[in-house]
Coordinates of C-alpha atoms in Angstrom, one line a residue:
M494 CA 0.0 0.0 0.0
D495 CA 1.4 3.4 -1.0
V496 CA 2.0 6.2 1.6
P497 CA -1.1 8.3 0.7
S498 CA -3.3 5.3 1.0
R499 CA -1.8 4.3 4.4
D500 CA -2.2 7.9 5.6
R501 CA -5.9 7.9 4.6
Q502 CA -6.4 4.6 6.4
A503 CA -4.6 5.8 9.4
M504 CA -6.7 9.0 9.6
L505 CA -9.9 6.9 9.5
F506 CA -8.6 4.7 12.3
G507 CA -7.6 7.8 14.3
L508 CA -11.0 9.5 13.7
G509 CA -12.7 6.3 14.9
A510 CA -10.6 6.3 18.1
V511 CA -11.3 10.0 18.8
A512 CA -15.0 9.5 18.1
L513 CA -15.1 6.7 20.7
W514 CA -13.1 8.7 23.2
S515 CA -15.5 11.6 22.8
T516 CA -18.3 9.5 24.2
V517 CA -16.6 8.1 27.3
A518 CA -17.0 11.1 29.6
T519 CA -20.8 10.7 29.1
A520 CA -20.5 6.9 29.6
F521 CA -18.5 7.5 32.8
K522 CA -21.2 9.8 34.3
V523 CA -24.0 7.5 33.3
A524 CA -22.3 4.4 34.8
L525 CA -21.3 6.3 38.0
G526 CA -24.9 7.2 38.5
H527 CA -25.5 3.5 39.2
M528 CA -22.3 2.2 40.7
T529 CA -19.2 3.2 42.6
P530 CA -15.8 4.0 40.9
L531 CA -14.5 0.6 42.1
E532 CA -17.5 -1.3 40.7
L533 CA -17.2 0.5 37.4
M534 CA -13.4 -0.2 37.3
W535 CA -13.9 -3.9 37.9
L536 CA -16.6 -4.4 35.3
A537 CA -14.8 -2.3 32.6
S538 CA -11.5 -4.1 33.3
L539 CA -13.1 -7.5 33.0
V540 CA -14.7 -6.6 29.6
S541 CA -11.5 -5.1 28.3
W542 CA -9.4 -8.1 29.4
L543 CA -11.7 -10.5 27.6
L544 CA -11.8 -8.3 24.5
I545 CA -8.0 -7.9 24.2
G546 CA -7.5 -11.5 25.1
G547 CA -9.7 -12.5 22.2
L548 CA -7.8 -10.2 19.8
M549 CA -4.5 -11.7 20.9
L550 CA -5.7 -15.2 20.5
R551 CA -6.8 -14.4 17.0
Q552 CA -3.4 -12.9 16.2
G553 CA -1.5 -15.7 17.8
L554 CA 0.1 -13.5 20.5
L555 CA -1.3 -15.3 23.5
R556 CA 1.7 -17.7 23.8
E557 CA 4.1 -14.8 23.8
A558 CA 2.1 -13.0 26.4
L559 CA 2.2 -16.0 28.7
R560 CA 5.9 -16.5 28.4
R561 CA 7.5 -13.0 29.0
G562 CA 6.9 -9.5 30.0
W563 CA 5.4 -10.1 33.5
R564 CA 8.1 -8.4 35.4
T565 CA 7.1 -5.1 33.7
A566 CA 3.4 -5.9 34.0
A567 CA 3.7 -6.5 37.8
W568 CA 4.1 -2.8 38.4
A569 CA 2.6 -1.4 35.2
G570 CA -0.7 -3.1 35.8
L571 CA -1.0 -1.5 39.2
M572 CA -0.5 1.9 37.7
N573 CA -2.8 1.3 34.6
P574 CA -5.5 0.2 34.9
V575 CA -5.8 0.1 38.7
A576 CA -4.5 3.4 40.1
Y577 CA -5.1 5.6 37.1
Y578 CA -8.7 4.6 36.4
L579 CA -9.7 4.5 40.1
V580 CA -8.4 8.0 40.5
L581 CA -10.0 9.2 37.2
F582 CA -13.4 7.6 38.0
G583 CA -13.2 9.2 41.5
A584 CA -12.8 12.6 39.8
Y585 CA -15.8 12.0 37.5
D586 CA -17.8 10.8 40.5
R587 CA -17.3 14.1 42.3
L588 CA -17.1 16.7 39.5
P589 CA -19.3 17.6 36.5
G590 CA -18.1 15.4 33.6
Q591 CA -17.1 18.5 31.6
E592 CA -14.7 19.7 34.4
A593 CA -13.1 16.2 35.0
M594 CA -12.7 15.8 31.2
A595 CA -11.1 19.2 30.7
L596 CA -8.7 18.8 33.7
N597 CA -7.7 15.4 32.6
Y598 CA -6.5 16.8 29.2
T599 CA -3.6 18.5 30.9
W600 CA -1.7 15.1 31.2
A601 CA 0.4 16.0 28.1
L602 CA 1.8 19.1 29.8
T603 CA 2.4 17.0 33.0
M604 CA 4.4 14.6 30.9
A605 CA 6.6 17.4 29.5
F606 CA 7.4 18.6 33.0
L607 CA 8.0 15.1 34.5
A608 CA 10.3 14.2 31.6
V609 CA 12.8 16.7 33.1
P610 CA 13.7 14.7 36.2
I611 CA 12.8 11.2 34.9
L612 CA 14.3 11.3 31.4
G613 CA 16.8 14.1 31.8
Q614 CA 15.1 16.2 29.1
R615 CA 15.1 20.0 29.1
L616 CA 12.1 22.3 29.2
T617 CA 12.0 24.8 26.3
R618 CA 10.5 28.3 26.5
V619 CA 7.5 26.9 24.5
D620 CA 7.0 24.2 27.1
I621 CA 6.9 26.8 29.9
L622 CA 4.6 29.1 28.0
A623 CA 2.3 26.2 27.1
G624 CA 2.2 25.2 30.8
L625 CA 1.3 28.7 31.9
V626 CA -1.5 28.9 29.4
A627 CA -2.9 25.5 30.1
Y628 CA -2.7 25.6 33.8
S629 CA -4.4 29.0 33.8
G630 CA -7.3 27.2 32.2
V631 CA -7.1 24.6 35.0
W632 CA -7.4 27.5 37.5
V633 CA -10.5 28.9 35.7
I634 CA -12.2 25.5 35.7
A635 CA -11.3 24.7 39.3
T636 CA -12.6 28.0 40.6
R637 CA -15.6 27.9 38.2
G638 CA -14.7 31.3 37.0
A639 CA -14.0 33.0 40.4
V640 CA -10.3 33.2 39.5
F641 CA -9.4 35.5 42.4
D642 CA -11.1 33.1 44.9
V643 CA -8.8 30.3 46.2
A644 CA -11.7 28.3 47.5
F645 CA -12.3 25.5 44.9
A646 CA -15.8 24.3 44.3
D647 CA -14.6 20.7 45.0
P648 CA -11.0 20.6 46.0
L649 CA -10.9 16.8 46.3
G650 CA -12.4 16.3 42.9
V651 CA -10.0 18.7 41.3
G652 CA -7.1 17.0 43.1
L653 CA -8.2 13.6 41.8
A654 CA -8.5 14.9 38.2
L655 CA -5.0 16.4 38.4
A656 CA -3.6 13.3 40.1
S657 CA -4.9 11.2 37.2
T658 CA -2.8 13.3 34.8
L659 CA 0.2 12.7 37.0
L660 CA -0.4 8.9 37.0
W661 CA -1.0 8.7 33.3
A662 CA 2.2 10.8 32.5
L663 CA 4.3 8.7 34.9
Y664 CA 3.0 5.5 33.4
W665 CA 4.1 6.5 29.9
L666 CA 7.4 7.9 31.0
L667 CA 8.3 4.8 33.0
N668 CA 7.2 2.6 30.0
V669 CA 9.4 4.4 27.5
R670 CA 11.7 1.4 27.3
D671 CA 8.8 -1.2 27.3
R672 CA 9.4 -3.5 24.4
R673 CA 6.2 -5.5 24.8
P674 CA 3.8 -5.3 21.8
P675 CA 0.9 -2.9 22.6
L676 CA -1.8 -5.6 22.8
V677 CA 0.4 -7.9 24.9
A678 CA 1.2 -5.1 27.3
Q679 CA -2.4 -4.0 27.6
W680 CA -3.6 -7.6 28.3
Q681 CA -0.9 -8.4 30.8
N682 CA -1.5 -5.1 32.6
F683 CA -5.2 -6.0 32.9
S684 CA -4.3 -9.6 33.9
V685 CA -2.4 -8.1 36.9
G686 CA -5.0 -5.4 37.7
L687 CA -8.1 -7.5 37.5
P688 CA -7.3 -9.8 40.5
V689 CA -6.3 -6.7 42.6
L690 CA -9.6 -5.1 41.7
T691 CA -11.5 -8.3 42.5
L692 CA -9.8 -8.5 45.9
L693 CA -10.7 -4.8 46.6
M694 CA -14.3 -5.6 45.7
L695 CA -14.5 -8.6 48.0
L696 CA -12.9 -6.6 50.9
G697 CA -15.1 -3.6 50.2
P698 CA -18.6 -3.3 48.7
G699 CA -18.9 -6.8 47.4
F700 CA -20.7 -7.7 44.2
A701 CA -24.2 -6.2 43.7
W702 CA -26.4 -5.9 40.6
P703 CA -26.3 -2.2 39.6
G704 CA -29.1 -2.4 37.1
W705 CA -29.1 -2.7 33.4
A706 CA -28.3 0.9 32.7
G707 CA -25.1 0.7 34.9
V708 CA -24.0 -2.6 33.5
T709 CA -24.5 -1.4 29.9
A710 CA -22.5 1.8 30.5
G711 CA -19.8 -0.2 32.3
I712 CA -19.5 -2.7 29.4
Y713 CA -19.4 0.3 27.0
V714 CA -16.5 1.8 28.9
G715 CA -14.6 -1.5 28.9
L716 CA -15.2 -2.2 25.2
F717 CA -14.6 1.2 23.8
E718 CA -12.6 3.5 26.2
M719 CA -10.1 0.7 27.3
G720 CA -10.5 -1.6 24.3
I721 CA -11.5 -0.8 20.8
A722 CA -10.4 2.9 20.9
F723 CA -6.9 1.7 22.1
V724 CA -6.6 -0.7 19.2
L725 CA -7.8 1.8 16.6
W726 CA -5.3 4.4 17.9
Q727 CA -2.4 1.9 17.8
L728 CA -3.3 1.0 14.2
A729 CA -3.4 4.7 13.3
V730 CA -0.1 5.6 14.9
H731 CA 1.7 2.6 13.3
R732 CA 0.4 3.2 9.8
V733 CA 0.7 7.0 9.4
S734 CA 3.8 8.5 7.8
R735 CA 4.0 11.4 10.3
T736 CA 2.6 10.9 13.9
A737 CA 1.5 14.6 14.1
R738 CA -1.1 13.9 11.4
V739 CA -3.1 11.7 13.7
S740 CA -2.0 13.1 17.1
N741 CA -3.7 16.5 16.2
L742 CA -7.0 14.6 16.0
I743 CA -7.2 14.6 19.8
F744 CA -8.2 18.2 19.8
L745 CA -11.5 17.2 18.2
S746 CA -12.6 15.2 21.3
P747 CA -13.2 17.8 24.0
P748 CA -15.9 19.9 22.1
I749 CA -17.7 16.7 21.1
S750 CA -17.5 15.4 24.7
L751 CA -19.0 18.7 26.0
L752 CA -21.9 18.5 23.6
L753 CA -22.7 14.8 24.5
L754 CA -22.5 15.6 28.2
H755 CA -25.0 18.4 27.6
L756 CA -27.4 16.3 25.4
V757 CA -27.2 13.0 27.2
V758 CA -26.4 13.7 30.8
G759 CA -28.1 17.1 30.9
E760 CA -25.1 19.0 32.2
P761 CA -25.3 22.8 31.5
I762 CA -22.2 23.9 29.8
L763 CA -20.5 26.3 32.2
A764 CA -18.8 29.4 30.8
S765 CA -15.8 28.7 33.1
T766 CA -15.4 25.3 31.4
L767 CA -15.5 26.8 27.9
V768 CA -12.9 29.4 28.8
G769 CA -10.7 27.0 30.7
L770 CA -10.9 24.4 28.0
V771 CA -9.9 26.9 25.3
L772 CA -6.8 27.8 27.5
I773 CA -6.0 24.1 28.0
L774 CA -6.3 23.3 24.3
G775 CA -4.3 26.4 23.5
G776 CA -1.5 25.3 25.8
L777 CA -1.6 21.8 24.3
G778 CA -1.6 23.3 20.8
L779 CA 1.6 25.3 21.6
Q780 CA 3.3 22.1 22.9
Q781 CA 2.0 20.1 19.9
W782 CA 3.4 22.7 17.5
Q783 CA 6.9 22.1 18.7
S784 CA 6.7 18.3 19.3
P785 CA 3.7 15.9 19.1
V786 CA 2.7 13.9 22.1
P787 CA 1.3 10.4 22.4
A788 CA -2.5 10.1 22.8
Q789 CA -4.3 9.0 25.9
S790 CA -6.2 5.7 25.9

């Protein structure tokens, strides 16, 4: 297949991933209306583990996954899915979906700053400017427009949303030398995380039927946010001639997510969220302009 054809195919895969990611903030809020963050995490992880396991079996990767890579998976699986998604779902449980979604988008800036002590990279002037612009948007959202008032509307929710960006950035930076194939890595991580989540469920709330609406939303999260969207994005990144061509697609997701949260969940779109999101995306755009970043799954 020639380069233009591969690029067109990659863009279609990328658009499919972004379209699915645009729906998950709404799915999170619907599911969390029927179950706790831990219950949602367990169900979504189970679904994703089964889906990715089936894909690996079809591609003949299961034997490789069972033989090697578990030393990395032992700690990576505790970071993602366990710690990252529990913290992220905790943020969505406390904040309006639009605020949690917007704050979570600052993970790329967090990665740039953490790469300094972890990878020995240097911050450029553009990195610093991008951080100032984006985190001014975080302040606008956290204070819900009362930018001169240091009393956040929900300090714990804001803290959880920002902590999720820290965990996600750390996960990718610590995995920079991970040589496992993406599907194998994802399945092994879920294989480590699922027993931990099951133990937490048994020690905590136990297993209870959350109703069909909650189960459907949880299955959707597992299939699409953690599963199919991840596969589509990997296909896009591996087929495109220049990563920036598909990585720029992530900027389409937040506006669509806001619209869906308004139409499906009924959240009024706050002016502070719009202003803050514009600043966050502006900061990300500055950073993307100098060097593209990997996308979030």
